Amino acid sequence: MDNIRSVKGTKDLLPHDTIHWREVENIIHQFMAVHGYGEIRTPVFEDTKLFHRGIGKDTDIVSKEMYSWTDQGGDNLTLRPELTAPVVRAYIQHQMGTLRPLNRLYYIDSLFRRERPQKGRQREFHQFGIEAIGSPHPEQDAEVITMAYKIYETFGIKGLSVKINSIGSAEIREPYLATLRDALNSVKSALCNTCQNRIDKNALRLFDCKNPACQEILDKNAPFIFDHITDNDRSHFGRVTAILDEMGIPYDHDRKLVRGLDYYTHTTFEITSSTLGAQDALCGGGRYDKLVEELGGKSTPAVGFAAGMERLFIAFGDDGEHEHSLADIYFLTLGEKATQKGFVLAEEIREKHGVSVVSETLQRSMKAQMREANRLGVQFVVILGDNELEKGIAVVKNMDSSEQEEIPLDKLSDHFMVDGQE
RNA sequence: GUGGCUGUAGUUCAGUUGGUUAGAGCACCUGAUUGUGGUUCAGGAUGUCGUGGGUUCAAAUCCCAUCAGUCACCCCA
């Protein structure tokens, strides 16, 4: 009989992990609050059509990585593989655009993609990200990129590299792709198979190919989309970089940076860290001026980024090996009566002072309980046995100094108030 | 979906050219201290050697398959 284990590509977060996750999440929440972004939480599953329309049918995500199923009522549903489309769906559904001209939103949530797991990639993973919906102006692009950079900086991540590019407005996409195909037709046979397929299906993505031979051919023959964008697009990009310069954000203009999802327009960017390995992207994002309209809303420009939580933890180079105290006080009891009384007193201490108190429920020996108290890293142990109960006192032991004193039971909870204020 | 590497105790790993009772550190438990932890000392428990088949007198060890983990490709966070 095989034991059931977590599904491939999914992970349990144990207390040892969650303590670390919560620290990071708290910093993110605080960071977002300071920037005036409000949290949004959307359902883990959506109508499959949302992703078909939002992400693009020919993308890898939609064509082969989604967890989709038909439920008992015949609805076609999908576990969200990304969060921009759901957030935009919610934005439209709740007519958030009518409340104010600009909505600044952020999220920390889990996503699902059926890929082969490897370092920095799971089937269920977590992202935090922001979506600023409503501003067409370069200031908004700059704010988003600055925030992405700054949050990694506050986390102390080393080896950061920001790459940015512009793929222009949607109107120039088709004419550009036509010239790109023309330019490559003569050398098509020299490209790798996937590149040859992409020429027709998703030509922009040619630039993502890591095959050195393909790259060489592209360098020689392929025109960059950046050189085909309009003057307006170019000045938009210039404003974005000017603000980044002013903010002291280091970046590289990477003309080959085109991103994988169909909805991007104008600015695209990515932050990588050299500490990560093969999956080196910490976060990616850009402007998506057509998506709101695409999903049935009023034409509204937007910018955002999505950042991988698991990759952030890898970049920390820290598996959460911190020694955290799980409790402040261990309530050691010996015998049935003392244990019962101890439950009442422990609760009194919790209620009065809000400190964490752990009671004994294993009926262990004193030695075993002391060892447990030490393992938990508590500062105090309250000892209550028959002897103490008879005398109406409890022994309070300070685990650092090993000193102990007798405290009358009716003064026990007050005793910790004094100590807590030291 | 494709390829490489790895599966031995809770965990990290050792286990010689196949050889009979499969080991160590850490962790855990008990005792020294009949009611006092973290140090020390003494002792203890724990394994379908990932699973299934094959070769052999004999398999943790060799072969095949399968599953799982991991890294990389693809792609992305």
Short mmCIF file of C-alpha atoms (C1' of nucleotides) in Angstrom, two decimals:
data_model
loop_
_atom_site.label_atom_id
_atom_site.label_comp_id
_atom_site.label_asym_id
_atom_site.label_seq_id
_atom_site.Cartn_x
_atom_site.Cartn_y
_atom_site.Cartn_z
CA MET A 1 0.00 0.00 0.00
CA ASP A 2 1.67 3.17 -1.15
CA ASN A 3 1.58 6.16 1.06
CA ILE A 4 -0.12 9.16 -0.42
CA ARG A 5 2.22 12.09 -0.82
CA SER A 6 1.89 15.61 -2.07
CA VAL A 7 1.36 15.85 -5.81
CA LYS A 8 4.43 16.29 -8.00
CA GLY A 9 5.54 19.89 -8.07
CA THR A 10 3.66 20.88 -4.91
CA LYS A 11 5.11 21.50 -1.48
CA ASP A 12 3.91 21.61 2.10
CA LEU A 13 4.98 24.60 4.11
CA LEU A 14 5.66 23.44 7.65
CA PRO A 15 5.75 25.70 10.74
CA HIS A 16 9.47 25.97 10.22
CA ASP A 17 8.78 27.46 6.74
CA THR A 18 5.63 29.46 7.38
CA ILE A 19 7.31 31.52 10.05
CA HIS A 20 9.72 32.71 7.40
CA TRP A 21 7.04 33.15 4.75
CA ARG A 22 5.03 35.34 7.06
CA GLU A 23 7.97 37.60 7.71
CA VAL A 24 8.38 38.12 3.99
CA GLU A 25 4.67 38.55 3.38
CA ASN A 26 4.48 41.13 6.13
CA ILE A 27 7.25 43.13 4.52
CA ILE A 28 5.45 42.96 1.17
CA HIS A 29 2.15 44.09 2.71
CA GLN A 30 3.90 46.97 4.40
CA PHE A 31 5.80 47.93 1.27
CA MET A 32 2.56 48.00 -0.75
CA ALA A 33 0.73 50.01 1.89
CA VAL A 34 3.49 52.60 1.86
CA HIS A 35 3.04 52.94 -1.90
CA GLY A 36 -0.73 53.21 -1.73
CA TYR A 37 -1.51 49.84 -3.27
CA GLY A 38 -4.55 47.86 -2.09
CA GLU A 39 -4.64 44.09 -1.83
CA ILE A 40 -6.89 42.07 -4.11
CA ARG A 41 -7.69 38.37 -3.79
CA THR A 42 -9.40 36.54 -6.60
CA PRO A 43 -10.68 32.94 -6.77
CA VAL A 44 -8.15 30.17 -7.48
CA PHE A 45 -10.21 29.01 -10.44
CA GLU A 46 -11.84 30.92 -13.25
CA ASP A 47 -13.79 30.36 -16.42
CA THR A 48 -11.29 28.85 -18.87
CA LYS A 49 -12.24 31.45 -21.49
CA LEU A 50 -10.67 34.18 -19.37
CA PHE A 51 -7.21 32.77 -19.96
CA HIS A 52 -7.84 31.93 -23.60
CA ARG A 53 -8.71 35.52 -24.27
CA GLY A 54 -6.33 37.13 -21.83
CA ILE A 55 -3.06 35.29 -22.19
CA GLY A 56 -3.36 34.14 -25.78
CA LYS A 57 -4.21 30.73 -27.16
CA ASP A 58 -0.85 30.10 -28.75
CA THR A 59 1.18 30.70 -25.63
CA ASP A 60 2.70 27.66 -23.93
CA ILE A 61 0.83 28.42 -20.76
CA VAL A 62 -2.57 28.15 -22.36
CA SER A 63 -1.82 25.49 -24.93
CA LYS A 64 -0.21 22.92 -22.65
CA GLU A 65 0.24 23.98 -19.04
CA MET A 66 -3.20 24.72 -17.63
CA TYR A 67 -5.09 22.58 -15.15
CA SER A 68 -8.52 22.65 -16.73
CA TRP A 69 -11.57 20.52 -16.20
CA THR A 70 -15.28 20.39 -16.77
CA ASP A 71 -17.25 20.38 -13.55
CA GLN A 72 -20.45 18.49 -12.76
CA GLY A 73 -22.53 21.33 -14.17
CA GLY A 74 -20.65 21.33 -17.46
CA ASP A 75 -18.70 24.51 -16.80
CA ASN A 76 -15.18 24.70 -18.18
CA LEU A 77 -12.91 25.83 -15.40
CA THR A 78 -9.18 26.40 -14.95
CA LEU A 79 -6.86 26.78 -12.00
CA ARG A 80 -5.35 30.23 -12.56
CA PRO A 81 -1.94 30.02 -14.27
CA GLU A 82 -1.27 33.73 -13.75
CA LEU A 83 -2.95 36.62 -12.01
CA THR A 84 -3.07 39.56 -14.36
CA ALA A 85 -6.10 38.30 -16.28
CA PRO A 86 -8.09 37.48 -13.10
CA VAL A 87 -7.27 40.87 -11.60
CA VAL A 88 -8.37 42.63 -14.76
CA ARG A 89 -11.52 40.50 -14.82
CA ALA A 90 -12.31 41.62 -11.28
CA TYR A 91 -11.51 45.22 -12.19
CA ILE A 92 -14.04 45.09 -15.03
CA GLN A 93 -16.66 43.10 -13.12
CA HIS A 94 -16.71 45.54 -10.21
CA GLN A 95 -16.43 48.57 -12.47
CA MET A 96 -13.48 49.75 -10.49
CA GLY A 97 -12.64 52.22 -13.23
CA THR A 98 -15.72 54.25 -12.35
CA LEU A 99 -14.66 54.65 -8.72
CA ARG A 100 -11.43 56.42 -9.55
CA PRO A 101 -9.34 56.95 -12.66
CA LEU A 102 -6.38 54.90 -11.39
CA ASN A 103 -6.52 51.68 -9.40
CA ARG A 104 -3.34 50.49 -7.73
CA LEU A 105 -3.68 46.83 -6.81
CA TYR A 106 -1.41 44.13 -5.48
CA TYR A 107 -1.67 40.44 -4.65
CA ILE A 108 0.16 37.56 -2.99
CA ASP A 109 -1.34 34.29 -4.15
CA SER A 110 -0.77 30.81 -5.53
CA LEU A 111 -0.76 29.82 -9.21
CA PHE A 112 -0.79 26.54 -11.09
CA ARG A 113 1.05 25.45 -14.19
CA ARG A 114 1.62 21.90 -15.26
CA GLU A 115 5.32 22.00 -16.12
CA ARG A 116 8.16 19.68 -15.27
CA PRO A 117 9.39 20.86 -11.87
CA GLN A 118 12.96 21.98 -11.33
CA LYS A 119 14.85 24.42 -9.16
CA GLY A 120 12.75 27.55 -8.88
CA ARG A 121 9.79 26.03 -10.67
CA GLN A 122 6.84 24.18 -9.20
CA ARG A 123 3.37 23.23 -10.37
CA GLU A 124 1.81 25.14 -7.55
CA PHE A 125 3.80 28.25 -6.85
CA HIS A 126 3.30 31.69 -5.41
CA GLN A 127 3.64 35.16 -6.79
CA PHE A 128 3.27 38.63 -5.48
CA GLY A 129 2.67 41.38 -7.93
CA ILE A 130 1.09 44.70 -8.70
CA GLU A 131 -1.25 45.99 -11.35
CA ALA A 132 -1.69 49.73 -11.83
CA ILE A 133 -4.76 50.11 -14.00
CA GLY A 134 -5.70 53.45 -15.52
CA SER A 135 -2.60 55.44 -16.42
CA PRO A 136 -1.15 55.47 -19.94
CA HIS A 137 1.79 57.61 -18.89
CA PRO A 138 5.47 56.73 -18.50
CA GLU A 139 5.41 57.85 -14.86
CA GLN A 140 3.30 54.79 -14.11
CA ASP A 141 5.73 52.44 -15.87
CA ALA A 142 8.54 53.99 -13.89
CA GLU A 143 6.68 53.64 -10.60
CA VAL A 144 6.08 49.95 -11.23
CA ILE A 145 9.67 49.21 -12.22
CA THR A 146 11.02 51.25 -9.34
CA MET A 147 8.84 49.35 -6.88
CA ALA A 148 9.97 46.01 -8.25
CA TYR A 149 13.59 47.00 -7.90
CA LYS A 150 13.21 48.59 -4.51
CA ILE A 151 11.46 45.66 -2.91
CA TYR A 152 14.32 43.36 -3.85
CA GLU A 153 16.72 45.94 -2.57
CA THR A 154 14.93 46.07 0.78
CA PHE A 155 15.14 42.30 0.91
CA GLY A 156 18.86 42.62 0.42
CA ILE A 157 19.00 40.46 -2.72
CA LYS A 158 22.40 40.54 -4.39
CA GLY A 159 23.34 40.40 -8.05
CA LEU A 160 20.23 42.23 -9.25
CA SER A 161 19.93 43.07 -12.92
CA VAL A 162 17.10 45.03 -14.52
CA LYS A 163 16.45 44.60 -18.22
CA ILE A 164 13.95 46.79 -19.99
CA ASN A 165 12.71 47.23 -23.50
CA SER A 166 9.77 48.55 -25.44
CA ILE A 167 7.82 46.52 -27.95
CA GLY A 168 5.73 49.53 -28.91
CA SER A 169 2.01 49.93 -29.29
CA ALA A 170 -0.16 47.13 -30.60
CA GLU A 171 -0.59 48.82 -33.98
CA ILE A 172 3.01 48.36 -35.07
CA ARG A 173 3.10 44.67 -34.10
CA GLU A 174 1.79 43.19 -37.34
CA PRO A 175 3.76 45.36 -39.78
CA TYR A 176 6.91 44.66 -37.78
CA LEU A 177 6.31 40.92 -37.72
CA ALA A 178 5.91 40.98 -41.48
CA THR A 179 9.30 42.60 -41.98
CA LEU A 180 10.82 40.23 -39.44
CA ARG A 181 9.52 37.22 -41.35
CA ASP A 182 10.79 38.68 -44.62
CA ALA A 183 14.20 39.23 -43.16
CA LEU A 184 14.44 35.69 -41.88
CA ASN A 185 12.93 33.75 -44.74
CA SER A 186 16.20 33.43 -46.60
CA VAL A 187 18.01 32.01 -43.55
CA LYS A 188 15.06 30.08 -42.17
CA SER A 189 16.58 26.65 -42.78
CA ALA A 190 19.54 27.45 -40.54
CA LEU A 191 17.36 28.07 -37.50
CA CYS A 192 16.46 25.40 -34.96
CA ASN A 193 13.12 23.63 -35.26
CA THR A 194 11.33 25.57 -32.58
CA CYS A 195 12.49 28.84 -34.11
CA GLN A 196 11.24 27.78 -37.52
CA ASN A 197 7.86 27.07 -35.99
CA ARG A 198 7.83 30.36 -34.22
CA ILE A 199 8.39 32.38 -37.36
CA ASP A 200 4.77 31.81 -38.29
CA LYS A 201 3.17 31.26 -34.93
CA ASN A 202 4.84 33.65 -32.54
CA ALA A 203 7.70 35.37 -34.28
CA LEU A 204 8.47 37.82 -31.48
CA ARG A 205 9.55 34.96 -29.31
CA LEU A 206 12.41 34.13 -31.65
CA PHE A 207 14.50 36.49 -29.57
CA ASP A 208 14.06 34.28 -26.53
CA CYS A 209 15.83 31.33 -28.12
CA LYS A 210 18.93 30.32 -26.20
CA ASN A 211 20.49 28.41 -29.06
CA PRO A 212 23.74 30.29 -29.87
CA ALA A 213 23.48 29.48 -33.58
CA CYS A 214 20.02 31.01 -33.75
CA GLN A 215 21.16 34.03 -31.81
CA GLU A 216 23.97 34.62 -34.26
CA ILE A 217 21.60 34.48 -37.20
CA LEU A 218 19.20 36.82 -35.44
CA ASP A 219 21.98 39.26 -34.65
CA LYS A 220 22.92 39.43 -38.30
CA ASN A 221 19.51 39.40 -39.92
CA ALA A 222 16.68 40.25 -37.60
CA PRO A 223 15.53 43.83 -37.10
CA PHE A 224 14.72 44.70 -33.50
CA ILE A 225 11.16 45.66 -32.74
CA PHE A 226 12.50 48.62 -30.80
CA ASP A 227 13.76 50.12 -34.07
CA HIS A 228 10.26 49.91 -35.53
CA ILE A 229 8.26 51.54 -32.79
CA THR A 230 6.75 54.98 -33.35
CA ASP A 231 8.26 58.26 -32.23
CA ASN A 232 5.61 58.51 -29.54
CA ASP A 233 6.50 55.04 -28.29
CA ARG A 234 10.13 55.98 -28.26
CA SER A 235 9.59 59.14 -26.28
CA HIS A 236 7.42 57.23 -23.82
CA PHE A 237 10.31 54.82 -23.34
CA GLY A 238 12.73 57.73 -23.01
CA ARG A 239 10.61 59.21 -20.21
CA VAL A 240 10.54 55.90 -18.37
CA THR A 241 14.31 55.54 -18.47
CA ALA A 242 14.81 59.19 -17.55
CA ILE A 243 12.80 58.69 -14.38
CA LEU A 244 14.67 55.48 -13.58
CA ASP A 245 17.92 57.41 -13.99
CA GLU A 246 16.63 60.07 -11.65
CA MET A 247 15.62 57.43 -9.10
CA GLY A 248 19.02 55.82 -9.33
CA ILE A 249 17.68 52.51 -10.61
CA PRO A 250 20.33 50.71 -12.66
CA TYR A 251 19.03 49.01 -15.81
CA ASP A 252 20.09 47.67 -19.19
CA HIS A 253 18.18 48.36 -22.34
CA ASP A 254 17.87 44.86 -23.77
CA ARG A 255 16.47 45.04 -27.29
CA LYS A 256 15.89 41.30 -27.33
CA LEU A 257 13.62 41.34 -24.29
CA VAL A 258 10.17 40.38 -25.54
CA ARG A 259 7.92 38.68 -23.08
CA GLY A 260 5.97 35.47 -23.40
CA LEU A 261 2.42 36.64 -22.92
CA ASP A 262 0.42 38.15 -25.75
CA TYR A 263 -0.98 41.06 -23.84
CA TYR A 264 2.16 43.12 -23.39
CA THR A 265 2.60 46.46 -25.17
CA HIS A 266 5.21 49.21 -24.87
CA THR A 267 7.42 48.72 -21.85
CA THR A 268 8.54 45.23 -20.90
CA PHE A 269 10.97 44.49 -18.10
CA GLU A 270 12.50 41.71 -16.13
CA ILE A 271 14.63 41.51 -13.00
CA THR A 272 17.07 38.66 -12.69
CA SER A 273 19.48 37.59 -10.01
CA SER A 274 22.75 35.83 -10.63
CA THR A 275 22.17 33.77 -7.48
CA LEU A 276 19.30 31.82 -8.98
CA GLY A 277 20.64 29.38 -11.55
CA ALA A 278 18.82 28.38 -14.70
CA GLN A 279 15.51 29.94 -13.72
CA ASP A 280 17.04 33.33 -13.05
CA ALA A 281 14.00 35.57 -13.44
CA LEU A 282 12.89 36.99 -10.12
CA CYS A 283 10.15 39.03 -11.63
CA GLY A 284 8.76 40.12 -14.93
CA GLY A 285 6.25 42.62 -16.10
CA GLY A 286 5.33 45.43 -18.39
CA ARG A 287 2.55 47.47 -19.86
CA TYR A 288 -0.63 45.91 -21.21
CA ASP A 289 -2.78 48.62 -22.68
CA LYS A 290 -5.09 46.32 -24.65
CA LEU A 291 -5.96 43.69 -22.06
CA VAL A 292 -8.84 45.45 -20.31
CA GLU A 293 -10.56 46.05 -23.62
CA GLU A 294 -9.72 42.53 -24.76
CA LEU A 295 -11.54 41.15 -21.74
CA GLY A 296 -14.62 43.21 -22.38
CA GLY A 297 -13.96 46.36 -20.40
CA LYS A 298 -13.65 49.94 -21.50
CA SER A 299 -10.26 50.55 -23.11
CA THR A 300 -7.94 51.19 -20.17
CA PRO A 301 -4.15 51.27 -20.05
CA ALA A 302 -2.32 49.32 -17.34
CA VAL A 303 1.13 48.27 -16.11
CA GLY A 304 2.23 45.64 -13.65
CA PHE A 305 4.68 43.00 -12.64
CA ALA A 306 4.59 39.50 -11.20
CA ALA A 307 7.30 38.13 -8.92
CA GLY A 308 7.96 34.58 -7.84
CA MET A 309 7.89 33.97 -4.09
CA GLU A 310 9.78 30.66 -4.25
CA ARG A 311 12.51 32.31 -6.29
CA LEU A 312 12.73 35.09 -3.78
CA PHE A 313 13.43 32.49 -1.10
CA ILE A 314 16.08 30.87 -3.28
CA ALA A 315 17.69 34.26 -3.77
CA PHE A 316 17.83 34.69 -0.02
CA GLY A 317 20.03 31.62 0.00
CA ASP A 318 18.25 30.93 3.23
CA ASP A 319 16.06 27.93 3.88
CA GLY A 320 14.57 29.43 6.99
CA GLU A 321 17.04 27.81 9.35
CA HIS A 322 16.38 30.43 11.96
CA GLU A 323 15.88 29.34 15.53
CA HIS A 324 12.55 30.81 16.43
CA SER A 325 11.04 30.49 19.82
CA LEU A 326 7.61 28.91 19.52
CA ALA A 327 6.49 29.90 23.00
CA ASP A 328 7.33 32.24 25.86
CA ILE A 329 6.32 30.10 28.81
CA TYR A 330 6.20 26.33 29.30
CA PHE A 331 3.66 25.27 31.90
CA LEU A 332 5.15 22.12 33.39
CA THR A 333 2.73 20.00 35.40
CA LEU A 334 3.03 16.71 37.25
CA GLY A 335 -0.06 14.67 38.03
CA GLU A 336 -3.71 14.91 37.07
CA LYS A 337 -4.79 17.57 39.56
CA ALA A 338 -1.86 19.87 38.91
CA THR A 339 -2.31 19.53 35.16
CA GLN A 340 -5.95 20.48 35.41
CA LYS A 341 -5.17 23.51 37.56
CA GLY A 342 -2.33 24.35 35.21
CA PHE A 343 -4.70 24.55 32.25
CA VAL A 344 -6.71 27.22 34.05
CA LEU A 345 -3.65 29.20 35.12
CA ALA A 346 -2.05 29.00 31.68
CA GLU A 347 -5.18 30.40 30.10
CA GLU A 348 -5.22 33.20 32.66
CA ILE A 349 -1.68 34.20 31.73
CA ARG A 350 -2.50 34.16 28.02
CA GLU A 351 -5.60 36.27 28.49
CA LYS A 352 -3.92 38.79 30.73
CA HIS A 353 -0.70 39.33 28.86
CA GLY A 354 -1.09 37.87 25.40
CA VAL A 355 2.10 35.88 25.80
CA SER A 356 2.30 32.35 24.45
CA VAL A 357 1.99 29.60 27.04
CA VAL A 358 2.26 25.91 26.27
CA SER A 359 0.71 23.25 28.52
CA GLU A 360 1.72 19.62 28.94
CA THR A 361 -0.64 17.11 27.36
CA LEU A 362 1.61 14.07 27.13
CA GLN A 363 1.81 13.25 30.85
CA ARG A 364 5.56 13.17 30.59
CA SER A 365 8.17 13.03 33.30
CA MET A 366 9.64 16.23 34.61
CA LYS A 367 12.87 15.62 32.81
CA ALA A 368 11.11 15.10 29.51
CA GLN A 369 9.07 18.26 30.02
CA MET A 370 12.15 20.30 30.84
CA ARG A 371 13.78 19.02 27.69
CA GLU A 372 10.71 20.01 25.71
CA ALA A 373 10.74 23.46 27.27
CA ASN A 374 14.34 23.86 26.28
CA ARG A 375 13.62 22.72 22.75
CA LEU A 376 10.87 25.29 22.41
CA GLY A 377 13.26 27.98 23.55
CA VAL A 378 10.97 29.38 26.24
CA GLN A 379 12.21 31.95 28.67
CA PHE A 380 10.27 30.67 31.67
CA VAL A 381 9.02 27.36 32.93
CA VAL A 382 6.22 27.30 35.47
CA ILE A 383 6.43 24.14 37.58
CA LEU A 384 3.30 22.88 39.25
CA GLY A 385 3.16 19.50 40.99
CA ASP A 386 1.36 18.05 43.97
CA ASN A 387 3.84 19.61 46.39
CA GLU A 388 3.28 23.07 44.99
CA LEU A 389 -0.45 22.59 44.75
CA GLU A 390 -0.62 21.76 48.46
CA LYS A 391 1.37 24.85 49.34
CA GLY A 392 -0.67 26.99 46.95
CA ILE A 393 2.39 28.10 44.96
CA ALA A 394 4.11 27.45 41.70
CA VAL A 395 7.82 27.45 40.94
CA VAL A 396 8.86 29.83 38.19
CA LYS A 397 12.20 29.02 36.62
CA ASN A 398 14.12 31.40 34.40
CA MET A 399 15.72 29.24 31.75
CA ASP A 400 18.57 31.61 31.02
CA SER A 401 19.76 32.18 34.57
CA SER A 402 18.46 28.86 35.95
CA GLU A 403 17.14 30.81 38.93
CA GLN A 404 13.79 29.85 40.32
CA GLU A 405 11.38 31.35 42.78
CA GLU A 406 8.14 30.34 44.43
CA ILE A 407 5.09 32.39 43.49
CA PRO A 408 1.67 32.11 45.14
CA LEU A 409 -0.86 30.79 42.64
CA ASP A 410 -3.11 33.84 42.94
CA LYS A 411 -0.20 36.11 42.04
CA LEU A 412 1.14 33.95 39.24
CA SER A 413 -0.28 35.78 36.24
CA ASP A 414 0.71 39.18 37.66
CA HIS A 415 4.22 37.93 38.10
CA PHE A 416 4.66 37.70 34.36
CA MET A 417 3.38 41.20 33.80
CA VAL A 418 6.33 42.53 35.81
CA ASP A 419 8.80 40.35 33.99
CA GLY A 420 7.31 41.14 30.63
CA GLN A 421 7.98 44.84 31.12
CA GLU A 422 11.65 44.50 31.83
"C1'" G B 1 6.81 16.31 -23.38
"C1'" U B 2 12.69 15.16 -23.79
"C1'" G B 3 17.50 14.13 -21.45
"C1'" G B 4 21.25 13.47 -17.25
"C1'" C B 5 21.96 12.16 -12.06
"C1'" U B 6 20.09 9.94 -7.47
"C1'" G B 7 16.74 6.46 -4.31
"C1'" U B 8 19.83 2.48 2.31
"C1'" A B 9 16.78 4.48 9.82
"C1'" G B 10 13.08 10.67 11.24
"C1'" U B 11 17.46 13.10 8.70
"C1'" U B 12 22.52 13.39 6.37
"C1'" C B 13 25.09 9.63 4.47
"C1'" A B 14 28.75 4.94 4.64
"C1'" G B 15 28.34 -0.08 2.96
"C1'" U B 16 35.06 -2.73 -0.34
"C1'" U B 17 35.73 -7.31 -6.63
"C1'" G B 18 28.05 -9.83 -5.14
"C1'" G B 19 29.19 -13.45 0.63
"C1'" U B 20 25.52 -14.87 5.34
"C1'" U B 21 23.40 -10.68 11.93
"C1'" A B 22 22.95 -3.64 6.92
"C1'" G B 23 26.25 0.60 9.82
"C1'" A B 24 27.72 5.83 11.58
"C1'" G B 25 26.78 11.12 12.84
"C1'" C B 26 22.68 14.21 14.08
"C1'" A B 27 17.75 13.84 15.96
"C1'" C B 28 14.52 10.87 19.21
"C1'" C B 29 13.69 7.87 23.91
"C1'" U B 30 15.49 5.96 28.90
"C1'" G B 31 18.87 6.23 32.92
"C1'" A B 32 23.10 8.47 35.87
"C1'" U B 33 20.02 13.15 38.80
"C1'" U B 34 13.32 8.18 42.81
"C1'" G B 35 10.71 16.33 40.83
"C1'" U B 36 14.76 20.16 37.03
"C1'" G B 37 16.67 21.61 30.52
"C1'" G B 38 20.72 23.23 27.53
"C1'" U B 39 27.06 20.15 28.62
"C1'" U B 40 28.82 15.10 29.80
"C1'" C B 41 28.51 9.75 30.35
"C1'" A B 42 25.92 4.94 29.82
"C1'" G B 43 22.21 2.49 27.31
"C1'" G B 44 17.83 1.94 23.79
"C1'" A B 45 14.29 1.96 19.66
"C1'" U B 46 13.76 2.56 14.43
"C1'" G B 47 14.89 -0.14 8.00
"C1'" U B 48 9.49 -4.09 3.14
"C1'" C B 49 17.99 -1.21 1.30
"C1'" G B 50 11.94 3.14 -3.58
"C1'" U B 51 8.74 -0.92 -6.05
"C1'" G B 52 8.34 -5.25 -9.33
"C1'" G B 53 10.82 -8.80 -12.04
"C1'" G B 54 15.47 -11.27 -13.67
"C1'" U B 55 20.75 -13.38 -13.24
"C1'" U B 56 23.16 -16.27 -9.13
"C1'" C B 57 24.32 -21.35 -4.39
"C1'" A B 58 24.06 -16.13 -2.59
"C1'" A B 59 21.81 -9.29 -4.48
"C1'" A B 60 21.63 -3.04 -0.84
"C1'" U B 61 25.56 -4.39 -4.53
"C1'" C B 62 24.80 -6.89 -11.37
"C1'" C B 63 20.62 -6.51 -15.44
"C1'" C B 64 15.62 -4.85 -17.03
"C1'" A B 65 11.25 -2.33 -16.03
"C1'" U B 66 8.57 1.01 -13.13
"C1'" C B 67 7.78 4.87 -9.59
"C1'" A B 68 9.67 9.00 -6.95
"C1'" G B 69 13.12 12.93 -6.19
"C1'" U B 70 16.50 16.25 -8.44
"C1'" C B 71 19.01 19.15 -12.25
"C1'" A B 72 18.77 20.76 -17.23
"C1'" C B 73 15.97 21.52 -22.08
"C1'" C B 74 11.18 23.66 -23.52
"C1'" C B 75 8.84 27.75 -21.24
"C1'" C B 76 8.27 30.97 -17.42
"C1'" A B 77 7.84 33.73 -11.73
#
